[in-house]
mmCIF file of C-alpha atoms and ligand atoms in Angstrom:
data_model
loop_
_atom_site.group_PDB
_atom_site.id
_atom_site.type_symbol
_atom_site.label_atom_id
_atom_site.label_comp_id
_atom_site.label_asym_id
_atom_site.label_seq_id
_atom_site.Cartn_x
_atom_site.Cartn_y
_atom_site.Cartn_z
ATOM 1 C CA MET A 117 28.161 -54.435 -51.243
ATOM 2 C CA MET A 118 29.044 -55.530 -47.726
ATOM 3 C CA ARG A 119 31.515 -52.792 -46.852
ATOM 4 C CA GLU A 120 33.396 -50.400 -49.088
ATOM 5 C CA ALA A 121 35.701 -47.444 -49.129
ATOM 6 C CA LEU A 122 34.693 -45.474 -52.180
ATOM 7 C CA ILE A 123 37.765 -43.606 -53.388
ATOM 8 C CA ASP A 124 37.319 -40.560 -55.596
ATOM 9 C CA LEU A 125 40.526 -40.454 -57.620
ATOM 10 C CA GLY A 126 39.440 -37.223 -59.297
ATOM 11 C CA ALA A 127 39.330 -35.642 -55.853
ATOM 12 C CA ILE A 128 42.962 -36.647 -55.229
ATOM 13 C CA SER A 129 44.052 -35.120 -58.548
ATOM 14 C CA HIS A 130 42.014 -31.996 -57.779
ATOM 15 C CA ASN A 131 43.463 -31.656 -54.274
ATOM 16 C CA VAL A 132 47.026 -31.969 -55.550
ATOM 17 C CA GLU A 133 46.351 -29.289 -58.152
ATOM 18 C CA VAL A 134 44.800 -26.969 -55.561
ATOM 19 C CA LEU A 135 47.647 -27.412 -53.089
ATOM 20 C CA ARG A 136 50.272 -26.911 -55.795
ATOM 21 C CA GLY A 137 48.516 -23.676 -56.633
ATOM 22 C CA ILE A 138 48.529 -22.527 -53.012
ATOM 23 C CA ALA A 139 52.150 -23.505 -52.387
ATOM 24 C CA GLY A 140 53.401 -22.282 -55.761
ATOM 25 C CA VAL A 141 56.105 -24.968 -55.927
ATOM 26 C CA ASP A 142 56.422 -28.603 -57.027
ATOM 27 C CA ALA A 143 54.747 -31.352 -55.057
ATOM 28 C CA MET A 144 55.824 -34.750 -53.787
ATOM 29 C CA VAL A 145 52.716 -36.702 -52.845
ATOM 30 C CA ILE A 146 53.062 -39.103 -49.942
ATOM 31 C CA VAL A 147 51.428 -42.502 -50.499
ATOM 32 C CA LYS A 148 52.824 -44.347 -47.472
ATOM 33 C CA ALA A 149 50.605 -46.679 -45.449
ATOM 34 C CA ASN A 150 48.618 -47.766 -48.500
ATOM 35 C CA GLY A 151 48.071 -44.166 -49.526
ATOM 36 C CA TYR A 152 46.697 -43.245 -46.080
ATOM 37 C CA GLY A 153 44.273 -46.141 -46.557
ATOM 38 C CA HIS A 154 43.166 -45.007 -50.023
ATOM 39 C CA GLY A 155 45.313 -47.471 -52.009
ATOM 40 C CA ALA A 156 48.939 -46.624 -52.748
ATOM 41 C CA VAL A 157 49.090 -47.387 -56.463
ATOM 42 C CA GLU A 158 45.788 -45.762 -57.383
ATOM 43 C CA SER A 159 46.519 -42.720 -55.211
ATOM 44 C CA ALA A 160 49.968 -42.410 -56.750
ATOM 45 C CA ARG A 161 48.529 -42.385 -60.278
ATOM 46 C CA ALA A 162 45.856 -39.847 -59.319
ATOM 47 C CA ALA A 163 48.484 -37.643 -57.678
ATOM 48 C CA LEU A 164 50.656 -37.725 -60.793
ATOM 49 C CA ALA A 165 47.604 -36.824 -62.883
ATOM 50 C CA GLY A 166 47.181 -33.825 -60.571
ATOM 51 C CA GLY A 167 50.685 -32.643 -61.373
ATOM 52 C CA ALA A 168 52.774 -34.220 -58.625
ATOM 53 C CA THR A 169 56.339 -34.722 -59.847
ATOM 54 C CA TRP A 170 57.502 -36.903 -56.949
ATOM 55 C CA LEU A 171 56.073 -39.655 -54.771
ATOM 56 C CA GLY A 172 57.121 -40.452 -51.231
ATOM 57 C CA VAL A 173 56.679 -43.466 -48.985
ATOM 58 C CA ALA A 174 58.064 -44.372 -45.586
ATOM 59 C CA ASP A 175 59.950 -47.566 -46.335
ATOM 60 C CA LEU A 176 61.624 -49.393 -49.174
ATOM 61 C CA ASP A 177 59.072 -52.226 -49.250
ATOM 62 C CA GLU A 178 56.379 -49.677 -49.995
ATOM 63 C CA ALA A 179 58.579 -48.122 -52.653
ATOM 64 C CA ARG A 180 59.390 -51.436 -54.335
ATOM 65 C CA ALA A 181 55.680 -52.364 -54.346
ATOM 66 C CA LEU A 182 54.967 -49.210 -56.355
ATOM 67 C CA ARG A 183 57.707 -50.127 -58.835
ATOM 68 C CA VAL A 184 56.349 -53.683 -59.154
ATOM 69 C CA ALA A 185 52.928 -52.181 -59.927
ATOM 70 C CA GLY A 186 54.502 -50.191 -62.744
ATOM 71 C CA VAL A 187 54.681 -46.776 -61.103
ATOM 72 C CA ASP A 188 57.924 -45.348 -62.470
ATOM 73 C CA ALA A 189 57.731 -41.751 -61.213
ATOM 74 C CA PRO A 190 60.534 -40.294 -59.054
ATOM 75 C CA LEU A 191 60.179 -41.849 -55.624
ATOM 76 C CA LEU A 192 61.716 -41.278 -52.176
ATOM 77 C CA ALA A 193 61.712 -43.580 -49.121
ATOM 78 C CA TRP A 194 63.234 -42.617 -45.787
ATOM 79 C CA LEU A 195 62.503 -45.005 -42.908
ATOM 80 C CA HIS A 196 64.925 -47.894 -43.112
ATOM 81 C CA ASP A 197 65.439 -51.340 -41.678
ATOM 82 C CA PRO A 198 68.811 -51.436 -39.868
ATOM 83 C CA VAL A 199 69.817 -54.035 -42.477
ATOM 84 C CA ALA A 200 68.011 -52.400 -45.388
ATOM 85 C CA ASP A 201 68.406 -53.801 -48.881
ATOM 86 C CA PHE A 202 69.641 -50.559 -50.416
ATOM 87 C CA ALA A 203 71.047 -52.362 -53.463
ATOM 88 C CA SER A 204 67.643 -53.405 -54.754
ATOM 89 C CA ALA A 205 66.293 -49.927 -54.024
ATOM 90 C CA VAL A 206 69.030 -48.329 -56.094
ATOM 91 C CA GLU A 207 68.415 -50.836 -58.887
ATOM 92 C CA ALA A 208 64.719 -49.924 -58.807
ATOM 93 C CA GLY A 209 65.560 -46.240 -59.153
ATOM 94 C CA ILE A 210 64.335 -45.317 -55.676
ATOM 95 C CA ASP A 211 65.884 -42.286 -53.969
ATOM 96 C CA VAL A 212 67.020 -43.100 -50.463
ATOM 97 C CA GLY A 213 66.525 -40.677 -47.592
ATOM 98 C CA VAL A 214 69.725 -40.694 -45.549
ATOM 99 C CA SER A 215 69.731 -39.789 -41.863
ATOM 100 C CA SER A 216 73.036 -41.228 -40.668
ATOM 101 C CA ALA A 217 76.666 -41.879 -41.559
ATOM 102 C CA ALA A 218 75.978 -45.625 -41.468
ATOM 103 C CA GLN A 219 73.305 -45.298 -44.147
ATOM 104 C CA LEU A 220 75.535 -43.043 -46.242
ATOM 105 C CA GLU A 221 78.451 -45.489 -46.096
ATOM 106 C CA ALA A 222 76.223 -48.461 -46.958
ATOM 107 C CA LEU A 223 74.990 -46.597 -50.036
ATOM 108 C CA ALA A 224 78.471 -45.423 -51.053
ATOM 109 C CA ALA A 225 79.718 -49.019 -50.930
ATOM 110 C CA LEU A 226 77.188 -50.255 -53.506
ATOM 111 C CA PRO A 227 78.234 -50.926 -57.093
ATOM 112 C CA GLY A 228 75.424 -48.729 -58.470
ATOM 113 C CA ARG A 229 75.429 -44.953 -58.001
ATOM 114 C CA ALA A 230 72.730 -44.244 -55.417
ATOM 115 C CA GLU A 231 70.563 -41.129 -55.530
ATOM 116 C CA VAL A 232 70.354 -39.914 -51.955
ATOM 117 C CA GLN A 233 68.462 -37.172 -50.161
ATOM 118 C CA LEU A 234 70.142 -36.132 -46.938
ATOM 119 C CA LYS A 235 67.782 -35.481 -44.044
ATOM 120 C CA VAL A 236 68.626 -33.153 -41.200
ATOM 121 C CA ASP A 237 66.757 -33.113 -37.908
ATOM 122 C CA THR A 238 65.699 -29.483 -37.489
ATOM 123 C CA GLY A 239 63.886 -30.181 -34.236
ATOM 124 C CA LEU A 240 61.340 -32.977 -34.577
ATOM 125 C CA GLY A 241 63.580 -35.531 -32.910
ATOM 126 C CA ARG A 242 62.665 -38.450 -35.177
ATOM 127 C CA ASN A 243 65.061 -39.423 -37.956
ATOM 128 C CA GLY A 244 67.343 -36.969 -39.726
ATOM 129 C CA ALA A 245 70.971 -36.338 -38.849
ATOM 130 C CA THR A 246 71.610 -34.369 -35.679
ATOM 131 C CA LEU A 247 72.953 -30.839 -36.103
ATOM 132 C CA GLU A 248 76.182 -32.041 -34.471
ATOM 133 C CA SER A 249 76.694 -34.747 -37.093
ATOM 134 C CA TRP A 250 75.482 -32.698 -40.073
ATOM 135 C CA PRO A 251 78.832 -31.056 -41.015
ATOM 136 C CA SER A 252 80.588 -34.409 -41.216
ATOM 137 C CA LEU A 253 77.646 -36.046 -43.023
ATOM 138 C CA VAL A 254 77.621 -33.405 -45.770
ATOM 139 C CA ALA A 255 81.437 -33.468 -46.016
ATOM 140 C CA ASP A 256 81.455 -37.266 -46.379
ATOM 141 C CA ALA A 257 78.593 -37.139 -48.863
ATOM 142 C CA ALA A 258 80.431 -34.531 -50.936
ATOM 143 C CA ALA A 259 83.554 -36.702 -50.977
ATOM 144 C CA HIS A 260 81.548 -39.726 -52.116
ATOM 145 C CA GLU A 261 79.855 -37.617 -54.748
ATOM 146 C CA ARG A 262 83.191 -36.349 -56.097
ATOM 147 C CA ALA A 263 84.391 -39.939 -56.289
ATOM 148 C CA GLY A 264 81.286 -40.905 -58.284
ATOM 149 C CA ARG A 265 79.984 -43.277 -55.627
ATOM 150 C CA LEU A 266 76.621 -41.580 -55.136
ATOM 151 C CA HIS A 267 74.735 -38.413 -55.966
ATOM 152 C CA VAL A 268 73.105 -36.100 -53.454
ATOM 153 C CA ARG A 269 69.870 -35.118 -55.143
ATOM 154 C CA GLY A 270 68.148 -33.558 -52.181
ATOM 155 C CA ILE A 271 68.371 -31.970 -48.756
ATOM 156 C CA TRP A 272 65.304 -32.132 -46.562
ATOM 157 C CA SER A 273 63.708 -32.119 -43.137
ATOM 158 C CA HIS A 274 60.258 -32.263 -41.505
ATOM 159 C CA LEU A 275 58.315 -29.763 -39.387
ATOM 160 C CA SER A 276 56.785 -30.486 -35.993
ATOM 161 C CA ASN A 277 53.600 -28.411 -36.494
ATOM 162 C CA THR A 278 53.989 -27.105 -32.965
ATOM 163 C CA GLY A 279 53.316 -23.424 -33.620
ATOM 164 C CA ALA A 280 54.431 -20.413 -35.644
ATOM 165 C CA ASP A 281 57.536 -19.763 -33.510
ATOM 166 C CA GLU A 282 58.665 -23.379 -33.647
ATOM 167 C CA ASP A 283 58.050 -23.520 -37.433
ATOM 168 C CA ALA A 284 60.113 -20.353 -37.910
ATOM 169 C CA ALA A 285 62.932 -21.789 -35.792
ATOM 170 C CA GLN A 286 62.956 -24.996 -37.850
ATOM 171 C CA VAL A 287 62.959 -23.022 -41.112
ATOM 172 C CA GLN A 288 65.963 -21.053 -39.844
ATOM 173 C CA ILE A 289 67.866 -24.170 -38.778
ATOM 174 C CA PHE A 290 67.067 -25.800 -42.131
ATOM 175 C CA ALA A 291 68.373 -22.787 -44.051
ATOM 176 C CA GLU A 292 71.623 -22.988 -42.081
ATOM 177 C CA ALA A 293 71.936 -26.727 -42.727
ATOM 178 C CA LEU A 294 71.382 -26.081 -46.426
ATOM 179 C CA ALA A 295 74.095 -23.417 -46.407
ATOM 180 C CA ALA A 296 76.456 -25.887 -44.739
ATOM 181 C CA ALA A 297 75.714 -28.436 -47.465
ATOM 182 C CA HIS A 298 76.500 -25.865 -50.160
ATOM 183 C CA ALA A 299 79.701 -24.902 -48.355
ATOM 184 C CA ALA A 300 80.710 -28.566 -48.332
ATOM 185 C CA GLY A 301 80.381 -28.594 -52.123
ATOM 186 C CA LEU A 302 76.927 -30.120 -52.543
ATOM 187 C CA ASP A 303 74.443 -28.647 -54.998
ATOM 188 C CA PRO A 304 71.156 -30.480 -54.367
ATOM 189 C CA GLU A 305 68.437 -29.929 -56.936
ATOM 190 C CA LEU A 306 65.662 -30.752 -54.431
ATOM 191 C CA VAL A 307 65.161 -28.843 -51.183
ATOM 192 C CA HIS A 308 62.060 -29.645 -49.155
ATOM 193 C CA LEU A 309 60.749 -29.124 -45.647
ATOM 194 C CA ALA A 310 56.973 -28.571 -45.667
ATOM 195 C CA ALA A 311 54.245 -31.207 -45.477
ATOM 196 C CA THR A 312 50.581 -30.256 -45.995
ATOM 197 C CA ALA A 313 50.439 -27.900 -43.009
ATOM 198 C CA GLY A 314 53.517 -25.995 -44.144
ATOM 199 C CA ALA A 315 52.288 -25.947 -47.742
ATOM 200 C CA LEU A 316 49.069 -24.314 -46.561
ATOM 201 C CA HIS A 317 50.205 -22.025 -43.779
ATOM 202 C CA VAL A 318 53.981 -21.513 -43.665
ATOM 203 C CA PRO A 319 55.242 -19.827 -46.866
ATOM 204 C CA ALA A 320 58.847 -19.730 -45.645
ATOM 205 C CA SER A 321 58.858 -23.524 -45.355
ATOM 206 C CA ARG A 322 57.991 -24.239 -48.992
ATOM 207 C CA PHE A 323 61.477 -24.026 -50.575
ATOM 208 C CA GLY A 324 61.484 -25.911 -53.905
ATOM 209 C CA MET A 325 58.911 -28.577 -53.167
ATOM 210 C CA VAL A 326 56.244 -29.516 -50.631
ATOM 211 C CA ARG A 327 55.420 -33.032 -49.475
ATOM 212 C CA LEU A 328 51.664 -33.482 -49.528
ATOM 213 C CA GLY A 329 50.054 -36.260 -47.551
ATOM 214 C CA ILE A 330 46.762 -35.644 -45.806
ATOM 215 C CA GLY A 331 45.809 -32.679 -47.999
ATOM 216 C CA ALA A 332 46.089 -34.770 -51.152
ATOM 217 C CA TYR A 333 43.386 -37.005 -49.704
ATOM 218 C CA GLY A 334 41.206 -33.962 -49.126
ATOM 219 C CA LEU A 335 41.572 -33.701 -45.372
ATOM 220 C CA SER A 336 42.933 -30.890 -43.250
ATOM 221 C CA PRO A 337 46.211 -31.306 -41.341
ATOM 222 C CA ASP A 338 44.705 -29.489 -38.358
ATOM 223 C CA ALA A 339 41.417 -28.307 -36.896
ATOM 224 C CA ALA A 340 40.806 -25.691 -39.613
ATOM 225 C CA PRO A 341 38.875 -27.088 -42.587
ATOM 226 C CA VAL A 342 40.321 -26.278 -46.017
ATOM 227 C CA ALA A 343 37.362 -25.333 -48.195
ATOM 228 C CA GLN A 344 38.998 -26.032 -51.566
ATOM 229 C CA LEU A 345 39.839 -29.648 -50.759
ATOM 230 C CA ARG A 346 37.566 -32.613 -51.513
ATOM 231 C CA PRO A 347 37.656 -35.647 -49.191
ATOM 232 C CA ALA A 348 38.614 -38.622 -51.348
ATOM 233 C CA MET A 349 37.290 -41.454 -49.177
ATOM 234 C CA GLU A 350 33.709 -42.347 -48.371
ATOM 235 C CA LEU A 351 33.382 -45.284 -45.983
ATOM 236 C CA ALA A 352 30.114 -47.173 -46.212
ATOM 237 C CA ALA A 353 28.498 -50.530 -45.505
ATOM 238 C CA SER A 354 25.177 -52.218 -46.056
ATOM 239 C CA VAL A 355 22.702 -52.806 -43.252
ATOM 240 C CA VAL A 356 22.901 -56.580 -42.859
ATOM 241 C CA SER A 357 19.987 -57.091 -40.473
ATOM 242 C CA THR A 358 17.218 -55.129 -38.811
ATOM 243 C CA LYS A 359 14.975 -56.101 -35.946
ATOM 244 C CA ARG A 360 12.148 -54.568 -34.011
ATOM 245 C CA VAL A 361 12.764 -54.833 -30.251
ATOM 246 C CA PRO A 362 10.822 -53.686 -27.186
ATOM 247 C CA ALA A 363 11.897 -51.049 -24.666
ATOM 248 C CA GLY A 364 14.540 -52.306 -22.234
ATOM 249 C CA HIS A 365 16.505 -54.368 -24.780
ATOM 250 C CA GLY A 366 20.283 -54.370 -24.303
ATOM 251 C CA VAL A 367 22.526 -53.480 -27.230
ATOM 252 C CA SER A 368 26.002 -54.977 -27.697
ATOM 253 C CA TYR A 369 28.583 -56.076 -25.118
ATOM 254 C CA GLY A 370 28.099 -54.752 -21.611
ATOM 255 C CA TYR A 371 24.661 -53.303 -22.404
ATOM 256 C CA ASP A 372 26.078 -49.771 -22.483
ATOM 257 C CA HIS A 373 22.920 -48.920 -24.400
ATOM 258 C CA VAL A 374 19.461 -50.129 -23.434
ATOM 259 C CA THR A 375 16.529 -49.211 -25.671
ATOM 260 C CA SER A 376 14.205 -46.631 -24.130
ATOM 261 C CA ASP A 377 11.198 -47.429 -26.332
ATOM 262 C CA GLU A 378 10.163 -49.992 -28.858
ATOM 263 C CA THR A 379 12.615 -49.401 -31.677
ATOM 264 C CA THR A 380 14.445 -50.781 -34.698
ATOM 265 C CA LEU A 381 18.060 -51.939 -34.374
ATOM 266 C CA ALA A 382 20.130 -51.964 -37.563
ATOM 267 C CA LEU A 383 23.309 -54.047 -37.753
ATOM 268 C CA VAL A 384 26.318 -52.666 -39.639
ATOM 269 C CA PRO A 385 29.158 -55.058 -40.636
ATOM 270 C CA LEU A 386 32.129 -52.865 -39.717
ATOM 271 C CA GLY A 387 34.093 -53.074 -36.496
ATOM 272 C CA TYR A 388 37.396 -52.308 -34.911
ATOM 273 C CA ALA A 389 39.077 -55.010 -37.018
ATOM 274 C CA ASP A 390 38.198 -52.779 -39.957
ATOM 275 C CA GLY A 391 39.654 -49.718 -38.265
ATOM 276 C CA ILE A 392 36.430 -48.360 -36.790
ATOM 277 C CA PRO A 393 37.589 -46.897 -33.480
ATOM 278 C CA ARG A 394 35.965 -48.704 -30.533
ATOM 279 C CA HIS A 395 36.624 -45.557 -28.544
ATOM 280 C CA ALA A 396 33.894 -43.827 -30.577
ATOM 281 C CA SER A 397 31.227 -46.226 -29.259
ATOM 282 C CA GLY A 398 28.101 -44.383 -28.173
ATOM 283 C CA ARG A 399 29.341 -41.092 -29.651
ATOM 284 C CA ALA A 400 29.891 -41.543 -33.360
ATOM 285 C CA GLN A 401 27.191 -40.937 -35.928
ATOM 286 C CA VAL A 402 26.403 -42.446 -39.311
ATOM 287 C CA THR A 403 24.018 -41.475 -42.096
ATOM 288 C CA ILE A 404 21.365 -43.912 -43.302
ATOM 289 C CA ASN A 405 18.937 -42.789 -46.022
ATOM 290 C CA GLY A 406 19.970 -39.199 -45.433
ATOM 291 C CA VAL A 407 19.301 -39.286 -41.681
ATOM 292 C CA ARG A 408 21.980 -39.055 -38.982
ATOM 293 C CA HIS A 409 21.890 -41.759 -36.320
ATOM 294 C CA ARG A 410 24.122 -42.426 -33.332
ATOM 295 C CA VAL A 411 26.176 -45.619 -33.071
ATOM 296 C CA THR A 412 24.568 -47.317 -30.092
ATOM 297 C CA GLY A 413 26.373 -49.655 -27.710
ATOM 298 C CA ARG A 414 29.920 -50.851 -28.077
ATOM 299 C CA ILE A 415 31.601 -51.155 -31.454
ATOM 300 C CA ALA A 416 32.691 -54.799 -31.694
ATOM 301 C CA MET A 417 35.378 -56.463 -33.784
ATOM 302 C CA ASP A 418 33.209 -56.972 -36.855
ATOM 303 C CA GLN A 419 30.022 -55.005 -36.341
ATOM 304 C CA PHE A 420 28.111 -52.296 -34.563
ATOM 305 C CA VAL A 421 24.459 -51.502 -33.966
ATOM 306 C CA VAL A 422 22.472 -48.386 -34.752
ATOM 307 C CA ASP A 423 19.245 -47.716 -32.862
ATOM 308 C CA VAL A 424 17.223 -46.045 -35.633
ATOM 309 C CA GLY A 425 13.976 -45.599 -33.701
ATOM 310 C CA ASP A 426 10.976 -45.620 -36.021
ATOM 311 C CA HIS A 427 12.886 -44.587 -39.141
ATOM 312 C CA ALA A 428 12.341 -46.890 -42.088
ATOM 313 C CA VAL A 429 15.613 -48.760 -42.419
ATOM 314 C CA ALA A 430 15.857 -52.035 -44.318
ATOM 315 C CA VAL A 431 18.424 -54.722 -44.972
ATOM 316 C CA GLY A 432 20.622 -53.531 -47.836
ATOM 317 C CA ASP A 433 20.308 -49.827 -47.052
ATOM 318 C CA ARG A 434 23.588 -47.973 -47.360
ATOM 319 C CA VAL A 435 25.192 -46.707 -44.153
ATOM 320 C CA VAL A 436 27.742 -43.925 -44.613
ATOM 321 C CA LEU A 437 30.212 -43.567 -41.769
ATOM 322 C CA PHE A 438 32.163 -40.669 -43.208
ATOM 323 C CA GLY A 439 32.810 -38.898 -46.466
ATOM 324 C CA ASP A 440 32.409 -35.415 -47.894
ATOM 325 C CA ASP A 441 30.582 -33.568 -45.113
ATOM 326 C CA ARG A 442 29.226 -31.016 -47.577
ATOM 327 C CA SER A 443 26.745 -33.738 -48.524
ATOM 328 C CA GLY A 444 25.587 -33.965 -44.901
ATOM 329 C CA VAL A 445 27.423 -37.132 -43.919
ATOM 330 C CA PRO A 446 29.943 -37.096 -41.055
ATOM 331 C CA SER A 447 33.566 -36.330 -41.926
ATOM 332 C CA ALA A 448 36.711 -38.258 -41.006
ATOM 333 C CA ALA A 449 37.440 -35.296 -38.725
ATOM 334 C CA ASP A 450 34.096 -35.862 -36.951
ATOM 335 C CA TRP A 451 35.091 -39.482 -36.321
ATOM 336 C CA ALA A 452 38.458 -38.253 -35.090
ATOM 337 C CA ASP A 453 36.681 -36.046 -32.537
ATOM 338 C CA TRP A 454 34.418 -38.910 -31.452
ATOM 339 C CA ALA A 455 37.440 -41.190 -31.013
ATOM 340 C CA ASP A 456 39.837 -38.608 -29.519
ATOM 341 C CA THR A 457 42.256 -38.978 -32.399
ATOM 342 C CA ILE A 458 43.110 -37.299 -35.717
ATOM 343 C CA ASN A 459 41.602 -37.680 -39.175
ATOM 344 C CA TYR A 460 44.914 -39.190 -40.384
ATOM 345 C CA GLU A 461 44.407 -42.182 -38.096
ATOM 346 C CA VAL A 462 40.743 -42.598 -39.030
ATOM 347 C CA VAL A 463 41.385 -43.092 -42.758
ATOM 348 C CA THR A 464 44.739 -44.846 -42.476
ATOM 349 C CA ARG A 465 43.473 -47.617 -40.208
ATOM 350 C CA ILE A 466 40.682 -48.758 -42.531
ATOM 351 C CA GLY A 467 41.492 -52.439 -42.931
ATOM 352 C CA ASN A 468 41.823 -54.972 -45.690
ATOM 353 C CA ARG A 469 38.326 -56.426 -45.373
ATOM 354 C CA VAL A 470 36.985 -53.126 -46.636
ATOM 355 C CA LYS A 471 36.917 -53.272 -50.396
ATOM 356 C CA ARG A 472 38.300 -50.172 -52.106
ATOM 357 C CA GLU A 473 36.118 -49.104 -54.997
ATOM 358 C CA TYR A 474 37.625 -46.492 -57.287
ATOM 359 C CA ARG A 475 35.866 -43.881 -59.311
ATOM 360 C CA LEU A 476 37.482 -41.364 -61.595
HETATM 361 C C1 PLP B 785 53.816 -38.464 -43.596
HETATM 362 C C2 PLP B 785 54.839 -37.462 -43.960
HETATM 363 C C3 PLP B 785 54.522 -36.345 -44.758
HETATM 364 C C4 PLP B 785 53.112 -35.973 -45.136
HETATM 365 O O1 PLP B 785 52.529 -35.261 -44.050
HETATM 366 P P1 PLP B 785 51.053 -34.679 -44.152
HETATM 367 O O2 PLP B 785 50.875 -33.944 -42.872
HETATM 368 O O3 PLP B 785 50.151 -35.865 -44.253
HETATM 369 O O4 PLP B 785 50.998 -33.815 -45.347
HETATM 370 C C5 PLP B 785 55.559 -35.545 -45.192
HETATM 371 N N1 PLP B 785 56.829 -35.806 -44.842
HETATM 372 C C6 PLP B 785 57.171 -36.826 -44.043
HETATM 373 C C7 PLP B 785 58.594 -37.044 -43.678
HETATM 374 C C8 PLP B 785 56.189 -37.687 -43.555
HETATM 375 O O5 PLP B 785 56.528 -38.711 -42.749
#
């Protein structure tokens, strides 16, 4: 084993079950960006085993890749190329998130009857129809639905996770947008607003379904750990070389670290090309043989060095960067702190050179 991301699929199923229990409603599990780095197809199957009834991805390429892999569960995609191939999406039975009149008209013009989920911008300012355009979007959608050109399966939006007041305001705006859709003659079977944070902490945002991303992978959407969740990814590599060096030896580019005593340097074959944040150089920690060590010197493209002092570390020993911190190893959230980012980015950026190994 050179480098591996060990993915605990049972943990994903468990996390989905736990979060469904907390939210008390159905769950769509989000497997965009290669399942937050965990593998989209495998994560999707584990999520379905945990009781998810829907899957979500950002774009249609991701959605079609799931279909090609044989995943036939209900599936939504919402972030579209300006010249998106909606026809093949509809053929593949993919629900299309619709944020604009242009998208609605393109879908209505197709020979097949598209399943659409209309998205309203309740404050986040990303996609979703503006509140100004919402009345005409729902009226046009209702007309197309009556004419048999498409079916509006869902109405949805996304929270900003800014604070309790902002969440409450978005919930209120969403409820009004939903009422406007009903008044226009739509009767969507799916109504969803909350992602993991809302599923955990904002009961009023749960409506009929929650969209679970980070929580399904066992990580918290914010600074508060969620005790019932199990981190699904453990990132590890083998020590590929060790050497004994004297005091005063430089370590990695720029000699940011110089050994203070005679010591052992262990080389780890993971770098920023693999998603290891260079910004964590000199701060991050890893576990080798049950002992925490600091990453010393700059993280390079393919490798970094750990000054392990007089600890017995040998070529082939397993280095754990992050995983389930209850076992004493650092967490993805620890790496996020060391790199001034969020746990989402830490797991999602793990690159293709890192082999995913799955266990049930
Ligand atoms: C990524 C995403 C989610 C999942 O968010 P988490 O915070 O990871 O649970 C839900 N909905 C939308 C629209 C997203 O883009």
